[in-house]
PDB file of C-alpha atoms in Angstrom:
ATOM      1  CA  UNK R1264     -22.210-141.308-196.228  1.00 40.00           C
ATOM      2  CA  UNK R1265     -24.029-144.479-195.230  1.00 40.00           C
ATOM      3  CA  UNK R1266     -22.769-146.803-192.694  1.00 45.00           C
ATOM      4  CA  UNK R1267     -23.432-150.466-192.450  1.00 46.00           C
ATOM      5  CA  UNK R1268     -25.220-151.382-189.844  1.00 44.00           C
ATOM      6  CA  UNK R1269     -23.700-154.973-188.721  1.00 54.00           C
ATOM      7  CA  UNK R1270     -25.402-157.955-188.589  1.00 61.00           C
ATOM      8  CA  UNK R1271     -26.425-159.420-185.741  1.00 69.00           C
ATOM      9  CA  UNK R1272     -24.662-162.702-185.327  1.00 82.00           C
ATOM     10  CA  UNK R1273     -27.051-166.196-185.833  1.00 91.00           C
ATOM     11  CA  UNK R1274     -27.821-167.985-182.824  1.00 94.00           C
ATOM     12  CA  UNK R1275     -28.088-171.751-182.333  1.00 97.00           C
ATOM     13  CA  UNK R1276     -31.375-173.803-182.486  1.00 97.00           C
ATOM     14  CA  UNK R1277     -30.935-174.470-178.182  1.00 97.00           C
ATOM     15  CA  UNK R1278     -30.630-170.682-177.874  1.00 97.00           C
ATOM     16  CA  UNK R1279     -33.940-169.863-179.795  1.00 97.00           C
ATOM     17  CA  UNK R1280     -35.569-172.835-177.770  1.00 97.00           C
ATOM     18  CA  UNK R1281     -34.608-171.383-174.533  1.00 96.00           C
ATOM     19  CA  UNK R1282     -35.456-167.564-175.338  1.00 96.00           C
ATOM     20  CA  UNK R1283     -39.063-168.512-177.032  1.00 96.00           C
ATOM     21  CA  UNK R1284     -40.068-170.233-174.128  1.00 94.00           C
ATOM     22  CA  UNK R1285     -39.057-166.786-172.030  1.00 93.00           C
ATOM     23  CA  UNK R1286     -40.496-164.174-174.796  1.00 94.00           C
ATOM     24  CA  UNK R1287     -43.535-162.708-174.481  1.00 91.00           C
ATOM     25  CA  UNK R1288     -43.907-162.947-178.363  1.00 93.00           C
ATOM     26  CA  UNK R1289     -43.828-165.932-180.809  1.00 95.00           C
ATOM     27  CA  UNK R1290     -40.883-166.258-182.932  1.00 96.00           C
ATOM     28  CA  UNK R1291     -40.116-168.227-185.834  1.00 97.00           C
ATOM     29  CA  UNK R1292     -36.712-169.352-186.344  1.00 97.00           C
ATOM     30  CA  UNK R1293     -35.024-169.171-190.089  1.00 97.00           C
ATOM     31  CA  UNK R1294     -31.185-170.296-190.338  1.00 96.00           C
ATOM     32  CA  UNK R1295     -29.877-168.308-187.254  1.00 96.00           C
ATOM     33  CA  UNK R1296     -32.136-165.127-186.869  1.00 96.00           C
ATOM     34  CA  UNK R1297     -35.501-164.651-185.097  1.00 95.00           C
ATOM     35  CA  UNK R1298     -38.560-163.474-186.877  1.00 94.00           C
ATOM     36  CA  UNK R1299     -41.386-162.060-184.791  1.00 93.00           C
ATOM     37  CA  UNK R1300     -44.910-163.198-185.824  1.00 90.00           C
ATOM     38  CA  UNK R1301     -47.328-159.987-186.029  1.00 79.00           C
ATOM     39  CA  UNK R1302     -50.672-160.027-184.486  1.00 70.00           C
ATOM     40  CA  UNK R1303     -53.341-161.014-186.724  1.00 73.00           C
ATOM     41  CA  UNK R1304     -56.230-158.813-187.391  1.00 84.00           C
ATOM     42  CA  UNK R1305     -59.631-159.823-187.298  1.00 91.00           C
ATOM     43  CA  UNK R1306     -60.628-161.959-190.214  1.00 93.00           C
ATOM     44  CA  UNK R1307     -57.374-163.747-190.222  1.00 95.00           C
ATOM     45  CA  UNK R1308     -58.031-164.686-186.294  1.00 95.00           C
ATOM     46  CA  UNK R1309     -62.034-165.372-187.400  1.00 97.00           C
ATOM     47  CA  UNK R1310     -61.064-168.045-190.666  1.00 98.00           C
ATOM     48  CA  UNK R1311     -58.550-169.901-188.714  1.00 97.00           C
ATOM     49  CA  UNK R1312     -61.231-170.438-185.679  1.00 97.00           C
ATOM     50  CA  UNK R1313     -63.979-171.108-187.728  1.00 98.00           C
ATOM     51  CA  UNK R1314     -61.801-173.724-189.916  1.00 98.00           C
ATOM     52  CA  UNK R1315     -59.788-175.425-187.198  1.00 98.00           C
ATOM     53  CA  UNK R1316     -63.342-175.996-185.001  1.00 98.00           C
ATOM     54  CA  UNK R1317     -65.049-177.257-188.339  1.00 98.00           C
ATOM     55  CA  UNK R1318     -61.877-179.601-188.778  1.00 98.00           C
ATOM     56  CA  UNK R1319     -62.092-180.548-185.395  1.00 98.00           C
ATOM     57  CA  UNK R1320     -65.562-181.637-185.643  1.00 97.00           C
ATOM     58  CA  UNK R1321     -65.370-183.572-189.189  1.00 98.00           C
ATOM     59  CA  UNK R1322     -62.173-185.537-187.549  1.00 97.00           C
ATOM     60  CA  UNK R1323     -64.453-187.294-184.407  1.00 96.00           C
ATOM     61  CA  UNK R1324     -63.808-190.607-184.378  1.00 94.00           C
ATOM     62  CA  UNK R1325     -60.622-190.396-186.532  1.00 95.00           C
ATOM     63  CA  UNK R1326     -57.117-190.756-184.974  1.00 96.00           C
ATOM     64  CA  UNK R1327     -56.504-186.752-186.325  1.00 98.00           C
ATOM     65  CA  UNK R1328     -55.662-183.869-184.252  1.00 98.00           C
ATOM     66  CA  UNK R1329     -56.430-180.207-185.254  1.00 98.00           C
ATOM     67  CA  UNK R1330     -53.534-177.681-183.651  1.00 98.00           C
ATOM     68  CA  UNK R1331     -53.682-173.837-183.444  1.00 96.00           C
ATOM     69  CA  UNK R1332     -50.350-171.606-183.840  1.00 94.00           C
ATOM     70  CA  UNK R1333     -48.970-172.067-180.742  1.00 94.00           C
ATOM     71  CA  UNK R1334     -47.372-175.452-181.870  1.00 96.00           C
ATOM     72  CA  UNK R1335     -44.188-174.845-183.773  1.00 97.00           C
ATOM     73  CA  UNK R1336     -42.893-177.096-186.771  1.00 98.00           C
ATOM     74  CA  UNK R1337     -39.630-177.990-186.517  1.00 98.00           C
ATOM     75  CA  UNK R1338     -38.455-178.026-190.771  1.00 97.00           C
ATOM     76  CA  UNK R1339     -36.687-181.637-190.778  1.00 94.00           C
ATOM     77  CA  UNK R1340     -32.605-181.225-191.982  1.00 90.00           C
ATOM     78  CA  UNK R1341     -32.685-177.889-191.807  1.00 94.00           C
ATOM     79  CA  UNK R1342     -32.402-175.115-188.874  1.00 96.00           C
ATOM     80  CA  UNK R1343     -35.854-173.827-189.318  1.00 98.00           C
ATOM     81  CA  UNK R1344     -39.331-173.463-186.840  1.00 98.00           C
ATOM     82  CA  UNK R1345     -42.140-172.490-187.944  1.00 98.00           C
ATOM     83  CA  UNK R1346     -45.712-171.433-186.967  1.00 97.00           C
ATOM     84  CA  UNK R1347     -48.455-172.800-189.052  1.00 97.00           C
ATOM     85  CA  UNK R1348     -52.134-170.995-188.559  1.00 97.00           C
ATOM     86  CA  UNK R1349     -53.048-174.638-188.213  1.00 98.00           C
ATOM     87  CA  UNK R1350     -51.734-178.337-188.334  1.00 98.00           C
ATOM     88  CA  UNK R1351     -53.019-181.467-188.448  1.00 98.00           C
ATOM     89  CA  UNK R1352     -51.514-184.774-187.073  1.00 98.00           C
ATOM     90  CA  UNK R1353     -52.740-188.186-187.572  1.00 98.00           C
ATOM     91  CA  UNK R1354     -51.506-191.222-185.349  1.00 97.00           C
ATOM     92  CA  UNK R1355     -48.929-190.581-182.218  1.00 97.00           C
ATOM     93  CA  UNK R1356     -47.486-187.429-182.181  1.00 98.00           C
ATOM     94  CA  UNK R1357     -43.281-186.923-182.924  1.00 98.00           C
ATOM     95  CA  UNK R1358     -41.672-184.475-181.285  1.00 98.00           C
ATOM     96  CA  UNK R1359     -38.388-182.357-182.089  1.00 98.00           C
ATOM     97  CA  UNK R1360     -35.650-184.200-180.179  1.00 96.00           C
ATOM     98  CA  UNK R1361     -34.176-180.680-179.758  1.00 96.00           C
ATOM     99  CA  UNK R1362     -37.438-179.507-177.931  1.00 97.00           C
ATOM    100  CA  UNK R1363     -37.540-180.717-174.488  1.00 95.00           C
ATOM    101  CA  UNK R1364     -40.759-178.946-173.598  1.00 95.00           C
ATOM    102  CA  UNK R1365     -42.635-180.705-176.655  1.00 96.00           C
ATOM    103  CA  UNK R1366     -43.831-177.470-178.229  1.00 96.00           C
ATOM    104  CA  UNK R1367     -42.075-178.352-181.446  1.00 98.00           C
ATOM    105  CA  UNK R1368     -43.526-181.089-183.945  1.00 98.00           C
ATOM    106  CA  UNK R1369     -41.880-182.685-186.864  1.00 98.00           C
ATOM    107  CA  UNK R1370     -44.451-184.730-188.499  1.00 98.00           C
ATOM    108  CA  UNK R1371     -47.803-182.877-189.873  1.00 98.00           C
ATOM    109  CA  UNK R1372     -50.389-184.317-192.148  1.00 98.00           C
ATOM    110  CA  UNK R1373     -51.696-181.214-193.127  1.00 98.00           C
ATOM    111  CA  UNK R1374     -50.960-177.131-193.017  1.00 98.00           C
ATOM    112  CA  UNK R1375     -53.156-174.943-193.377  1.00 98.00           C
ATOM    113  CA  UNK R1376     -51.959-171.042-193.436  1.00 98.00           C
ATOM    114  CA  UNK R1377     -54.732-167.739-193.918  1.00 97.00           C
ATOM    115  CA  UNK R1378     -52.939-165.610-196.115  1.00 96.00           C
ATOM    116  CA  UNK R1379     -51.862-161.861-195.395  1.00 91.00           C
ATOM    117  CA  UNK R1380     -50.503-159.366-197.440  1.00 88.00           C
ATOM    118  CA  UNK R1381     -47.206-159.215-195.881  1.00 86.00           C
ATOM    119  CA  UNK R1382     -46.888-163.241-195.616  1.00 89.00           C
ATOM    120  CA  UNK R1383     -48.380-164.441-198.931  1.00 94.00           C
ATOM    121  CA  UNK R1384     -45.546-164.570-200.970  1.00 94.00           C
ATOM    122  CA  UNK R1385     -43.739-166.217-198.367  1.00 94.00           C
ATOM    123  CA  UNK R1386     -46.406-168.775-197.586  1.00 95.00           C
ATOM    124  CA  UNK R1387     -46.296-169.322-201.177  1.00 96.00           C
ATOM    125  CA  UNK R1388     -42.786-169.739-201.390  1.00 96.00           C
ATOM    126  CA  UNK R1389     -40.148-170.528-198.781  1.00 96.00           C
ATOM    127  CA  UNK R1390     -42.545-171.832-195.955  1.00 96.00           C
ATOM    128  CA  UNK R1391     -44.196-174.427-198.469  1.00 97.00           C
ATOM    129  CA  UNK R1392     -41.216-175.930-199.377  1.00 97.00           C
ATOM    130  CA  UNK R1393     -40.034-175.918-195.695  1.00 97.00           C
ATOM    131  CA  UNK R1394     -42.985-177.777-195.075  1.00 97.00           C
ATOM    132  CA  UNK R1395     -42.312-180.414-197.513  1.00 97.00           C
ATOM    133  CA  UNK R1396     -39.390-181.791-195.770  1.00 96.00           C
ATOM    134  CA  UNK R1397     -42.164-183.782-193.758  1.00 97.00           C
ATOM    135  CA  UNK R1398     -42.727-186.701-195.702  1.00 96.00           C
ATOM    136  CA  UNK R1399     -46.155-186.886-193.465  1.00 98.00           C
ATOM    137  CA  UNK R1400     -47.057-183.818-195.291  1.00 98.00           C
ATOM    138  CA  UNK R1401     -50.212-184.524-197.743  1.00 98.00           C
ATOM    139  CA  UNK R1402     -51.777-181.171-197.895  1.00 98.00           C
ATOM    140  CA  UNK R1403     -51.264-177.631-197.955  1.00 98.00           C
ATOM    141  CA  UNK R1404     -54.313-175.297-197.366  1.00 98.00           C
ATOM    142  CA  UNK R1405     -54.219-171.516-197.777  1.00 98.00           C
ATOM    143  CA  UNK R1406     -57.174-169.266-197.602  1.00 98.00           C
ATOM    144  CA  UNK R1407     -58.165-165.879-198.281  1.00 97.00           C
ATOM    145  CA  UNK R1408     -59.143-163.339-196.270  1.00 95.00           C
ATOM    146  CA  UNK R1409     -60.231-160.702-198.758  1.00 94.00           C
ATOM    147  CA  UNK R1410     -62.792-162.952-200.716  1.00 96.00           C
ATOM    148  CA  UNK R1411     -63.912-166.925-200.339  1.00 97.00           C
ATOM    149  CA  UNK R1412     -61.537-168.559-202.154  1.00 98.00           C
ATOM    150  CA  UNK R1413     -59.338-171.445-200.538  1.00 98.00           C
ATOM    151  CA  UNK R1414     -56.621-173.496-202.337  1.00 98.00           C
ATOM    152  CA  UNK R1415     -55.357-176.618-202.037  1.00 98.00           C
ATOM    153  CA  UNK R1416     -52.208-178.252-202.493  1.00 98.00           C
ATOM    154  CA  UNK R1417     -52.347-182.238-202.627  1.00 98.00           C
ATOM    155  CA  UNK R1418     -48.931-184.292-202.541  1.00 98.00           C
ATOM    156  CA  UNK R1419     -49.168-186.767-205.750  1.00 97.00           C
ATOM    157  CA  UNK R1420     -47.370-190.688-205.159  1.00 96.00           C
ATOM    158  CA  UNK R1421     -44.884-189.309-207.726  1.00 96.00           C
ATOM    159  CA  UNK R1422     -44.108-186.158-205.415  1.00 94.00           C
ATOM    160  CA  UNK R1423     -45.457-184.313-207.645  1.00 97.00           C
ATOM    161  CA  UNK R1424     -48.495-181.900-206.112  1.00 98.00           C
ATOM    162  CA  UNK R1425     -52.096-180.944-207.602  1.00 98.00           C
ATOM    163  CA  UNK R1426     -53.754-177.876-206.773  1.00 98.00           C
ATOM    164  CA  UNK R1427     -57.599-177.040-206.305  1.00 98.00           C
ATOM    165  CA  UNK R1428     -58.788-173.769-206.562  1.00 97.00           C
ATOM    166  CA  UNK R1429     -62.525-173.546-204.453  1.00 98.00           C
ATOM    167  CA  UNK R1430     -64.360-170.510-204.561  1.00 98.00           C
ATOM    168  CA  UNK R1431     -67.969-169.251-203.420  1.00 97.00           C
ATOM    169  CA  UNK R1432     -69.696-169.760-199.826  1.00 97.00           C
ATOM    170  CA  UNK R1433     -71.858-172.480-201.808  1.00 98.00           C
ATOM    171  CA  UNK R1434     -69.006-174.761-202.068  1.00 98.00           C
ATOM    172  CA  UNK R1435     -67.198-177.243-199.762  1.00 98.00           C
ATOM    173  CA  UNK R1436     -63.309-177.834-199.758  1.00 98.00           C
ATOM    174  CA  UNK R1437     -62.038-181.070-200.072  1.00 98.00           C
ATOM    175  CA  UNK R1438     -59.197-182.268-197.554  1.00 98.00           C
ATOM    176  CA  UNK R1439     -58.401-185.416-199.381  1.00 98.00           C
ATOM    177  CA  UNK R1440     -55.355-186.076-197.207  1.00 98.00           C
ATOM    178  CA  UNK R1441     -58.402-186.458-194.195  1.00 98.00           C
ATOM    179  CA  UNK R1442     -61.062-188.035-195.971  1.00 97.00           C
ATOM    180  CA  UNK R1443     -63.590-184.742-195.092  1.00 98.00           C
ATOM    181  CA  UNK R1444     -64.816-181.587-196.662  1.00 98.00           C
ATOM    182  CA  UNK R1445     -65.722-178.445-194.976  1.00 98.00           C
ATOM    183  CA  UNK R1446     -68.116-176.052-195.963  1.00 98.00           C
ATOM    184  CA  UNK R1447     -67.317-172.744-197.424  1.00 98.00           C
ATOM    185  CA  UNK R1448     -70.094-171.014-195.260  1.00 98.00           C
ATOM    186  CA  UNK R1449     -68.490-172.281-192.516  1.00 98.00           C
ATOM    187  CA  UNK R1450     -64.937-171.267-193.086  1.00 98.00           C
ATOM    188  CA  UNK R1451     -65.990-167.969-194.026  1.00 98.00           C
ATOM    189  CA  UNK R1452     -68.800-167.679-191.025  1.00 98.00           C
ATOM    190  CA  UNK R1453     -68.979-163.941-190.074  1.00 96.00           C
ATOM    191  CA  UNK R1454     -66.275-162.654-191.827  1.00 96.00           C
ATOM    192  CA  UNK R1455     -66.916-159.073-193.465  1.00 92.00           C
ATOM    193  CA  UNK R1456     -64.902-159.170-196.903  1.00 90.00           C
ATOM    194  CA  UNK R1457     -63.259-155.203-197.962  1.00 83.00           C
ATOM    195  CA  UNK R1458     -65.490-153.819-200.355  1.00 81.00           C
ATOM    196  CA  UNK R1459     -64.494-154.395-204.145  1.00 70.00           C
ATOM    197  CA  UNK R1460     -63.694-151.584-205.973  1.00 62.00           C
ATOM    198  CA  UNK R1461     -65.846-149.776-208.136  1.00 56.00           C
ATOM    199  CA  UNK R1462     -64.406-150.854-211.872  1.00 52.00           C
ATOM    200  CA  UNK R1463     -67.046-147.344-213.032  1.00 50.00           C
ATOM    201  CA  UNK R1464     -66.204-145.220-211.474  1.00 51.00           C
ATOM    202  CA  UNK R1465     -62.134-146.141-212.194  1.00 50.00           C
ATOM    203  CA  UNK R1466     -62.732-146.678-215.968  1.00 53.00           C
ATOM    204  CA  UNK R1467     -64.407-142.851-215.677  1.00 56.00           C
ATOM    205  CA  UNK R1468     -61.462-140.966-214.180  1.00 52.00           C
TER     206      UNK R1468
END
């Protein structure tokens, strides 16, 4: 016979604030329960470098600011922080009133996250519409790390939101929200792709 392990009981948004800025590891924060953030491997580490340094250089002499993941999001009406790969802010920064250490932001122009096989669905899902609470949200960017393909998800003036599909190291992606492109070369800079498999020798077994 099985017994049920009890839940651990939810803990309030000032109690996450105070044991994230104590933990050794980054933690995002979903209605009540922490969620440790894995390390990244390689490629994932590589693409959100080479894209936040290439956005960083496009933005000069724009009032835009590139972030890496060590600013949080703070999901507006609802007890959520998150960790974006990358964020973008344009004009003065707002913070979370909760936050009184300023780590947590509540007003993003763009998102960009670099997909993994454990997080896609979820970057796909629940943390998109988390990050449409923002109603400074324009874009959401999500990139591949097994091939050079980058989407794009661009908020409509009817709320409604068009997707771009960009593929090939020959192209450029388009961040309308920012008024720049970015090569694909760029993005994808030194990054060694898995091998595909070999459709042959499958179809032969």
């Amino acid at each position: 016979m099985s017994t049920a392990v009890p839940k651990p009981e939810p803990i309030t948004i000032r109690e996450y604030l105070v044991r994230e800025r104590a933990s050794e590891i980054k933690h995002e924060f979903v209605d009540g329960e922490l969620i440790a953030m894995a390390g990244n491997r390689e490629n994932h580490s590589l693409i959100a470098m080479n894209f936040g340094s290439e956005i960083r250089n496009a933005l000069k002499g724009k009032p835009c600011r590139v972030y890496d993941s060590n600013l949080r999001e703070k999901v507006l009406d609802r007890p959520r922080y998150r960790y974006p790969d990358l964020l973008v802010i344009c004009g003065p920064t707002e913070f979370d009133a909760n936050d009184d250490q300023q780590m947590s932001i509540v007003n993003p122009k763009l998102v960009v996250e670099v997909l993994s096989e454990s997080t896609e669905s979820e970057d796909r899902g629940e943390k998109f519409r988390d990050y449409r609470a923002a109603s400074s949200f324009e874009q959401y960017v999500l990139i591949s790390q097994t091939s050079p393909t980058v989407e794009t998800f661009l908020r409509q003036s009817d709320g409604s939101w068009r997707i771009e599909f960009t593929t090939g190291l020959d192209k450029s992606v388009e961040l309308r929200s920012l008024g720049i492109s970015i090569p694909m070369s760029e993005i994808f800079a030194n990054v060694n792709f898995p091998p595909e498999p070999d459709t042959a020798a499958i179809i032969g077994k």
